[in-house]
Coordinates of C-alpha atoms and ligand atoms in Angstrom, one line a residue:
M27 CA 0.0 0.0 0.0
Q28 CA 1.3 3.5 -0.8
I29 CA 0.3 7.0 0.2
T30 CA -0.9 8.9 -2.9
G31 CA -1.6 12.3 -1.4
V32 CA -2.6 14.6 1.5
T33 CA -5.7 16.8 1.5
Q34 CA -6.2 19.6 4.1
H35 CA -9.5 21.2 5.1
H36 CA -9.9 24.2 7.4
V37 CA -13.0 23.7 9.6
S38 CA -14.6 26.5 11.6
H39 CA -17.6 25.9 13.7
Q40 CA -19.4 28.9 15.3
L41 CA -19.8 28.6 19.0
A42 CA -23.2 29.4 20.5
D43 CA -21.6 32.1 22.7
S44 CA -18.1 33.4 23.3
F45 CA -15.8 31.1 25.2
R46 CA -13.0 32.4 27.5
P47 CA -10.5 29.5 27.8
N48 CA -7.9 29.8 30.5
W49 CA -5.1 29.2 28.0
I50 CA -6.0 32.2 25.8
P51 CA -5.9 34.9 28.4
G52 CA -8.3 37.8 27.9
Y53 CA -9.6 36.4 24.6
P54 CA -13.3 35.7 23.8
Q55 CA -13.2 32.7 21.4
G56 CA -16.1 32.7 19.0
S57 CA -15.5 29.6 17.0
H58 CA -13.9 26.2 17.2
E59 CA -11.3 25.8 14.4
A60 CA -9.5 22.7 13.2
E61 CA -7.2 21.7 10.4
V62 CA -8.5 18.3 9.1
F63 CA -6.1 16.1 7.0
E64 CA -7.0 13.2 4.8
I65 CA -4.1 10.8 3.8
E66 CA -5.1 9.0 0.7
T67 CA -3.7 5.6 -0.5
D68 CA -3.7 3.5 -3.7
A69 CA -5.8 0.9 -1.9
G70 CA -8.8 3.3 -1.7
I71 CA -8.4 3.6 2.1
T72 CA -8.2 7.2 3.5
G73 CA -6.9 8.0 7.0
V74 CA -8.1 11.1 8.8
T75 CA -6.6 13.3 11.4
A76 CA -6.8 16.9 12.7
S77 CA -4.9 19.5 14.6
P78 CA -6.2 22.4 16.5
S79 CA -6.3 25.7 14.5
F80 CA -6.5 29.4 15.2
A81 CA -7.1 32.5 13.1
G82 CA -7.6 30.6 9.8
G83 CA -4.7 28.2 10.3
L84 CA -1.6 27.3 8.1
D85 CA -1.9 25.4 4.9
Y86 CA 0.8 22.8 4.5
A87 CA -0.7 19.9 2.6
T88 CA 1.7 20.5 -0.3
P89 CA 5.0 19.9 1.6
L90 CA 3.3 17.0 3.5
S91 CA 2.4 15.3 0.2
L92 CA 6.0 15.7 -0.9
F93 CA 7.3 13.9 2.3
L94 CA 4.6 11.2 2.5
Q95 CA 3.8 10.3 -1.1
G96 CA 5.0 6.8 -2.0
E97 CA 5.4 5.7 1.7
D98 CA 3.6 2.6 3.0
P99 CA 1.3 3.9 5.8
H100 CA 2.0 0.7 7.8
D101 CA 5.6 1.9 8.2
V102 CA 4.9 4.1 11.2
E103 CA 8.5 4.3 12.3
G104 CA 9.8 5.3 8.8
I105 CA 7.1 7.9 8.5
M106 CA 7.9 9.2 12.0
R107 CA 11.4 9.9 10.7
K108 CA 9.8 12.0 7.9
L109 CA 7.6 13.8 10.4
E110 CA 10.7 14.7 12.4
T111 CA 11.9 16.5 9.3
V112 CA 8.6 18.2 8.9
D113 CA 8.9 19.3 12.5
L114 CA 12.3 21.0 11.7
I115 CA 10.9 23.0 8.8
G116 CA 7.2 23.5 9.5
P117 CA 4.3 23.2 11.9
R118 CA 4.4 20.4 14.5
P119 CA 3.3 17.3 12.6
W120 CA 2.6 14.6 15.3
H121 CA -1.1 14.5 14.6
L122 CA -0.4 13.1 11.2
E123 CA 0.6 9.8 12.7
L124 CA -3.0 9.3 13.9
A125 CA -4.1 9.1 10.3
L126 CA -1.7 6.2 9.7
W127 CA -3.4 4.2 12.5
D128 CA -6.8 5.1 11.0
I129 CA -5.5 3.5 7.7
I130 CA -3.9 0.5 9.4
G131 CA -7.1 -0.2 11.4
K132 CA -9.4 0.2 8.4
D133 CA -7.1 -2.1 6.4
A134 CA -7.3 -4.7 9.2
G135 CA -11.0 -4.1 9.9
K136 CA -10.2 -3.5 13.5
P137 CA -10.3 -0.5 15.9
V138 CA -6.9 0.9 16.8
Y139 CA -7.2 0.0 20.5
E140 CA -7.6 -3.7 19.5
L141 CA -4.5 -3.5 17.3
L142 CA -2.6 -2.1 20.4
G143 CA -3.8 -4.9 22.7
G144 CA -6.5 -2.9 24.5
C145 CA -10.1 -3.6 25.2
D146 CA -13.3 -1.6 25.2
D147 CA -14.0 -1.5 28.9
P148 CA -15.6 1.8 30.1
I149 CA -13.0 4.4 31.2
R150 CA -13.9 6.8 34.1
A151 CA -14.3 10.3 32.7
Y152 CA -13.8 13.6 34.4
A153 CA -15.7 16.6 33.2
S154 CA -13.2 19.2 32.2
T155 CA -13.9 22.9 32.3
G156 CA -12.0 25.5 30.3
E157 CA -13.0 28.8 31.9
V158 CA -12.5 30.4 35.3
Q159 CA -16.0 31.2 36.5
P160 CA -17.5 32.7 39.6
A161 CA -18.2 30.1 42.4
E162 CA -22.0 30.3 42.0
E163 CA -22.0 29.6 38.3
R164 CA -19.4 26.8 38.8
I165 CA -21.5 25.1 41.5
G166 CA -24.5 25.0 39.1
Y167 CA -22.3 23.5 36.4
V168 CA -21.0 20.9 38.8
E169 CA -24.5 20.0 39.9
D170 CA -25.4 19.2 36.3
R171 CA -22.3 17.0 35.8
V172 CA -22.9 15.1 39.0
D173 CA -26.6 14.5 37.9
E174 CA -25.2 13.1 34.7
G175 CA -23.0 10.6 36.7
F176 CA -19.6 12.3 36.7
E177 CA -17.6 11.6 39.8
A178 CA -14.8 14.1 39.1
V179 CA -14.5 17.6 37.6
K180 CA -11.5 19.6 36.6
L181 CA -11.6 23.3 37.6
R182 CA -9.4 26.1 36.2
I183 CA -7.5 28.7 38.1
A184 CA -5.5 31.6 36.8
E185 CA -4.7 33.5 40.0
R186 CA -4.3 32.3 43.6
A187 CA -7.6 34.1 44.4
D188 CA -9.4 31.6 42.1
L189 CA -8.8 29.0 44.8
D190 CA -12.0 30.5 46.4
V191 CA -13.9 28.8 43.6
V192 CA -12.3 25.5 44.3
R193 CA -13.0 25.9 48.0
A194 CA -16.7 26.7 47.3
V195 CA -17.1 23.7 45.0
R196 CA -15.5 21.5 47.7
E197 CA -17.9 22.8 50.3
A198 CA -20.9 22.1 48.1
F199 CA -19.6 18.7 47.0
P200 CA -17.5 17.2 49.8
D201 CA -17.0 13.8 48.1
L202 CA -16.3 14.9 44.5
T203 CA -12.9 14.3 43.1
L204 CA -11.4 17.5 41.8
M205 CA -8.6 18.2 39.4
V206 CA -7.2 21.8 39.3
D207 CA -5.5 23.1 36.2
A208 CA -3.6 26.4 36.3
N209 CA -2.7 26.4 32.6
K210 CA 0.8 27.9 33.2
G211 CA 2.6 25.4 30.9
W212 CA 1.9 27.3 27.7
A213 CA -0.6 30.0 26.5
V214 CA -1.9 31.5 23.3
R215 CA -0.8 35.0 23.9
V216 CA -2.9 36.9 21.4
M217 CA -4.4 39.4 23.8
E218 CA -2.6 39.1 27.2
D219 CA 0.2 37.0 28.8
E220 CA -0.7 34.4 31.4
T221 CA 0.2 35.1 35.0
Q222 CA 3.2 33.0 35.9
W223 CA 4.2 31.7 39.3
S224 CA 7.6 31.0 40.9
V225 CA 8.1 27.6 42.4
A226 CA 7.5 29.1 45.8
E227 CA 4.2 30.6 44.7
A228 CA 3.1 27.3 43.1
E229 CA 4.1 25.6 46.4
A230 CA 1.8 28.0 48.3
V231 CA -1.1 27.2 45.9
A232 CA -0.4 23.4 46.3
R233 CA -0.5 23.8 50.1
E234 CA -4.0 25.4 49.9
L235 CA -5.1 22.7 47.6
A236 CA -3.9 20.0 50.0
D237 CA -6.0 21.8 52.7
I238 CA -9.1 21.8 50.4
G239 CA -8.6 18.0 50.0
G240 CA -9.7 15.4 47.5
I241 CA -7.5 16.9 44.8
A242 CA -6.5 14.2 42.2
W243 CA -3.8 16.5 40.8
F244 CA -2.6 20.0 40.4
E245 CA -1.9 20.6 36.6
E246 CA 0.6 22.8 34.9
P247 CA 1.5 25.1 37.7
L248 CA 4.8 26.0 35.9
P249 CA 6.1 26.6 32.3
R250 CA 6.3 23.3 30.4
H251 CA 10.1 23.2 30.1
D252 CA 10.8 24.0 33.7
Y253 CA 11.6 20.3 34.6
D254 CA 13.7 21.2 37.6
G255 CA 10.9 23.5 38.9
Y256 CA 8.4 20.7 38.5
A257 CA 10.8 18.3 40.3
R258 CA 11.2 20.8 43.2
L259 CA 7.5 21.4 43.4
R260 CA 6.6 17.7 43.3
D261 CA 9.1 17.1 46.1
A262 CA 7.5 19.8 48.3
A263 CA 3.8 19.5 47.4
A264 CA 1.3 17.3 49.3
V265 CA -0.9 17.0 46.1
P266 CA 0.1 15.1 42.9
I267 CA 1.6 17.3 40.2
A268 CA 0.6 16.9 36.5
G269 CA 2.1 18.2 33.2
G270 CA 3.3 17.5 29.7
E271 CA 0.1 18.0 27.7
F272 CA 1.7 20.3 25.0
N273 CA 5.4 19.6 25.1
G274 CA 7.5 19.6 22.0
G275 CA 7.7 15.8 21.4
P276 CA 8.2 12.5 23.0
Q277 CA 11.8 13.2 24.2
E278 CA 10.6 16.1 26.4
L279 CA 8.3 13.6 28.2
Y280 CA 11.3 11.5 29.1
E281 CA 12.8 14.7 30.7
F282 CA 9.8 14.8 33.1
L283 CA 10.3 11.1 33.9
D284 CA 14.1 11.2 34.2
R285 CA 13.9 14.1 36.6
D286 CA 11.1 12.7 38.7
A287 CA 9.2 15.9 37.8
V288 CA 5.6 14.8 37.7
D289 CA 3.1 12.4 39.3
V290 CA 0.8 12.4 36.3
L291 CA 2.1 12.7 32.7
Q292 CA -0.5 14.1 30.2
P293 CA 0.8 14.2 26.6
D294 CA -1.9 14.6 24.0
A295 CA -1.4 12.1 21.1
A296 CA -2.6 14.7 18.7
L297 CA -0.2 17.4 19.9
V298 CA 3.0 15.7 21.3
T299 CA 3.4 12.0 20.6
G300 CA 1.1 10.3 18.0
I301 CA -0.4 7.0 19.1
K302 CA 2.7 4.7 19.0
R303 CA 4.9 7.0 21.0
A304 CA 2.1 7.6 23.5
V305 CA 1.9 3.9 24.2
E306 CA 5.7 3.7 24.6
V307 CA 5.9 6.7 27.0
A308 CA 2.9 5.3 29.0
G309 CA 4.9 2.1 29.5
A310 CA 8.0 4.1 30.6
A311 CA 5.8 6.1 33.0
R312 CA 4.2 3.0 34.5
N313 CA 7.7 1.6 35.2
R314 CA 8.4 4.6 37.3
G315 CA 5.0 4.7 39.1
V316 CA 3.9 7.8 37.1
R317 CA 0.3 7.9 36.0
F318 CA -0.5 8.5 32.3
V319 CA -3.7 10.5 31.7
P320 CA -3.6 12.2 28.3
H321 CA -4.9 15.7 27.6
T322 CA -7.7 15.5 25.1
W323 CA -8.9 19.0 24.5
T324 CA -8.5 19.5 20.8
N325 CA -11.4 18.2 18.7
A326 CA -13.3 14.9 18.3
I327 CA -10.6 13.3 16.1
G328 CA -7.9 14.0 18.7
F329 CA -10.2 12.9 21.4
A330 CA -10.8 9.6 19.6
A331 CA -7.1 9.0 19.1
N332 CA -6.4 9.6 22.8
L333 CA -9.3 7.4 23.8
H334 CA -7.7 4.5 21.8
V335 CA -4.4 5.1 23.6
M336 CA -6.3 5.1 27.0
A337 CA -8.0 1.9 26.1
A338 CA -4.7 0.3 25.0
I339 CA -2.8 1.2 28.2
G340 CA -5.6 1.0 30.8
A341 CA -5.7 4.7 31.8
D342 CA -7.5 5.5 35.0
W343 CA -9.2 8.7 33.9
C344 CA -10.3 10.2 30.6
E345 CA -10.6 14.0 30.2
F346 CA -14.1 14.8 28.9
P347 CA -14.2 18.5 27.7
H348 CA -17.5 20.1 28.6
D349 CA -17.9 23.8 29.4
P350 CA -20.7 25.4 27.5
P351 CA -20.5 26.8 24.9
W352 CA -17.6 24.3 24.5
T353 CA -20.0 21.3 24.5
P354 CA -19.4 17.8 23.1
E355 CA -21.4 18.8 20.1
A356 CA -19.2 21.9 19.5
W357 CA -15.9 20.0 19.7
A358 CA -17.3 17.2 17.6
A359 CA -17.4 19.6 14.6
P360 CA -15.2 17.7 12.2
I361 CA -17.1 14.4 12.6
H362 CA -20.5 12.9 12.3
G363 CA -22.2 12.5 15.7
E364 CA -20.4 13.3 19.0
F365 CA -18.8 11.6 21.9
T366 CA -20.9 11.1 25.0
A367 CA -20.2 10.1 28.6
T368 CA -22.6 7.5 30.1
D369 CA -22.8 7.4 33.9
G370 CA -19.5 9.2 34.0
T371 CA -17.7 6.8 31.7
V372 CA -16.6 6.7 28.0
T373 CA -15.8 3.8 25.7
P374 CA -13.6 3.9 22.6
P375 CA -15.2 3.8 19.2
K376 CA -15.6 0.2 17.9
G377 CA -15.4 0.9 14.2
P378 CA -12.3 0.2 12.2
G379 CA -9.3 2.6 12.6
L380 CA -10.1 5.6 14.7
G381 CA -13.8 4.7 14.4
I382 CA -14.9 8.1 13.3
E383 CA -16.5 9.5 10.2
L384 CA -15.9 13.0 8.8
D385 CA -18.8 15.4 8.4
R386 CA -18.6 16.0 4.7
D387 CA -21.1 18.8 4.7
L388 CA -19.0 20.7 7.2
L389 CA -15.8 20.1 5.1
E390 CA -17.6 21.3 1.9
G391 CA -19.0 24.4 3.7
E392 CA -15.5 25.4 4.8
Ligands
MG23 MG1 -4.3 21.2 31.1

C-alpha cells in the first residue's frame, strides 16, 4: 500500500456564545477551528486526522504530500522519521501519525485500541472545564455534571484568588474528586500574557489545595520546560503534580520522567506523541510509578485517538471536555455525531481505525 496524497480542510464551527479559555488569556473565542487532513492511499483507504487551529490556520498539505507520497502507511517508524523533518521546517506534525493508524485499522477491519492490545472496557471520565467562572456559576455546572453521573470535575484557576472557587465547590460537593489546572505550561498570547508563578508561589497554591482536600492532581503550575521547577514542586507538594500536555515531542516527556518531575504525565497524542509513542511513553511512565492521563482538549478526532491510547494502556481517567459553549457537540465539529459520557464513563469507538467519520457537509462548507 502506498500513500498517494494529502488533502487539508480548514474547519470553523461557530460557538453558541463566546468562550474564554484559561489558555488564551483575555480572549473571547467565538469559534472552534481545526485543520483536518486526509491521507489517501492507492488501496482506496483514506486516513483522517486533525490538529487544532487558530485564526484561519496554516496550509501545509503540499509539503506534507512531498514527504509522504509513496510511503507505506503501515511503516509508522519510517514515517515518524519523515515527520521529524517536517517538525524541523514547518508546523508540529505529530497529529499526522494518527491518520496512519486510521488507515492501518481500516485495512485490518479493527479498531486501533484492539491492534494495540487494549479492550473496550468503560473508562472513568472527568468533566473538564475551560473557563475560570465565579463560584455560584461553577457550582450550578458541577450539579449538572454530578446529575449526569460524573464523579470528578477539573476546575481552572489563573490566579491564587481563584482558589476561592475550588473551596466553594469543595464545600458544596464534599466527596467529589477535583482536578485543578492552572494552565501555566503554555498559552496562546494573542491578547494578554498568562500570569506565571515562581516555584515558591506554586508551592503555596499546592498547600492550599492540600487543605481543600480530594485533589486528584494540580496541573501545569509552571512553564512546560521548567523540569527542575516541576521536580522541586513535586518534592515539596502534598498534592500530585501533573504536566506535559503540549510539550515539543516524546523526548521532552522523558525529561519529566528522568527528573522525577511529575506524578501524572499528560501528553496529547494529537499534539505531542502520536499514538505509537504515546503507548511507549505510557509504559515508561508505568515503570516509574507515574500515571499517564492524556490531555484530550482539541477536537473529536484528537479525542478519539487519545481514547484509543487510553483503552490500550488502561488509563484510570479520561478528560471529557465540557464547558458550554464548548459542548461535546461543539468540539465534535469535524465528525458525524459526537462523543458522550454514560454514567461518567466513556468507551472507545468500535469501528475500524479511529472509528470516526468526517462530516462531509462541514468540510464542503468550509
Ligand atoms: Mg491542562
